[in-house]
C-alpha atoms as one frame of an Amber mdcrd trajectory, in Angstrom:
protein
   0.000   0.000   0.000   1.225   3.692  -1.017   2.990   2.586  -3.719   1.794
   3.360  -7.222   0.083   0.774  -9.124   2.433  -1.128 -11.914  -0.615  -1.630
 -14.925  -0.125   1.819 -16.475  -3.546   3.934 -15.325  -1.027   6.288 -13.347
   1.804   6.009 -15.967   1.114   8.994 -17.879   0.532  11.049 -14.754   3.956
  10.106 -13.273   6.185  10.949 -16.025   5.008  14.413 -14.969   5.171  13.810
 -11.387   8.617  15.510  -9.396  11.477  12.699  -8.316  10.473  13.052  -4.745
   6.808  11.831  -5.258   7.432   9.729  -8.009   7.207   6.367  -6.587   4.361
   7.140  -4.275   0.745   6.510  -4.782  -0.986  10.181  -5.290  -2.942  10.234
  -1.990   0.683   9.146  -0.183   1.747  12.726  -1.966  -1.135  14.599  -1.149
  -0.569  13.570   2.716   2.848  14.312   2.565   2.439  17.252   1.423  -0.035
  18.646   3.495   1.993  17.011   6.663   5.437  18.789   5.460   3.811  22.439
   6.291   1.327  21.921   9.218   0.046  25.118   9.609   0.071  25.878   6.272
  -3.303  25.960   4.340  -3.561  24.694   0.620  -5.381  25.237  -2.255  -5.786
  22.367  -5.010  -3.291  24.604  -6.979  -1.042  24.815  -4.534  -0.987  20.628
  -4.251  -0.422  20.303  -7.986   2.208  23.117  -8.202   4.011  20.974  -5.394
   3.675  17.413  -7.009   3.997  17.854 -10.597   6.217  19.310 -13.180   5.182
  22.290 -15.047   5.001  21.050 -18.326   2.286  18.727 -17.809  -0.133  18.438
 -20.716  -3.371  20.040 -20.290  -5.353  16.725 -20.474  -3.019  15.120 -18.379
  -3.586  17.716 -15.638  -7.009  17.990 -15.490  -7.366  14.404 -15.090  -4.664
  15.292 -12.298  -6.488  18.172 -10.862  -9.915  15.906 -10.436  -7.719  13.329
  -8.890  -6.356  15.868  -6.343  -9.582  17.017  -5.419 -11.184  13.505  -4.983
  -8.425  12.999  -2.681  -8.709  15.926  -0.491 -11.784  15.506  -0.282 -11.931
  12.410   1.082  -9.239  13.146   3.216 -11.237  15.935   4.619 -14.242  13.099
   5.118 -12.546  10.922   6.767 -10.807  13.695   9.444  -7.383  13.195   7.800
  -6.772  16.540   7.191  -9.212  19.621   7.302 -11.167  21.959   5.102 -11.063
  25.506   4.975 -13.455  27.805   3.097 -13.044  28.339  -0.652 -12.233  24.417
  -0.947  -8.692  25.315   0.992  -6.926  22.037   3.107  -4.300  21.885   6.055
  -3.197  19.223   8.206  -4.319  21.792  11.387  -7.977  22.444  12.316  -7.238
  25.395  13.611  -5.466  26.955  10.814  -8.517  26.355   8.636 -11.017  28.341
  10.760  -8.294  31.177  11.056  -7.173  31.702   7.157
């Protein structure tokens, strides 16, 4: 578990993914990122600036994007992490009632 699945549905995605998150599954990233800056809050944009490469096709990173946002959003569900207003995430409760 949190590794990324070998039968090519992520493949395209993780040619465009950063060598640090590379070989993790995408809701391993997502956590990690989030956990690396506590009382930081994110934005989706924010996630995918941090996790992939710039050059990403546009296809490629909206299917990315939705991905993201399915994630954090069930991350928020579950009481992984929190949400904020204006569909913003952190790791700290409190930082999403402040910002």
């Amino acid at each position: 578990p949190g590794r990324i699945k070998k039968d090519g549905r992520a493949a395209t995605r993780q040619k465009h993914v950063i060598s640090q998150y590379r070989d993790l599954a995408l809701p391993v990233s997502v956590s990690s990122v989030l956990r690396s800056q506590p009382s930081e809050i994110f934005t989706i944009a924010d996630i995918m600036t941090t996790i992939f490469k710039e050059d990403m096709p546009k296809t490629s990173y909206l299917k990315a994007r939705n991905r993201i946002s399915n994630i954090l959003s069930a991350g928020a569900r579950d009481g992984t992490w929190y949400r904020g207003r204006n569909g913003r995430y952190s790791q700290s409760e409190s930082v999403t009632k402040i910002k």
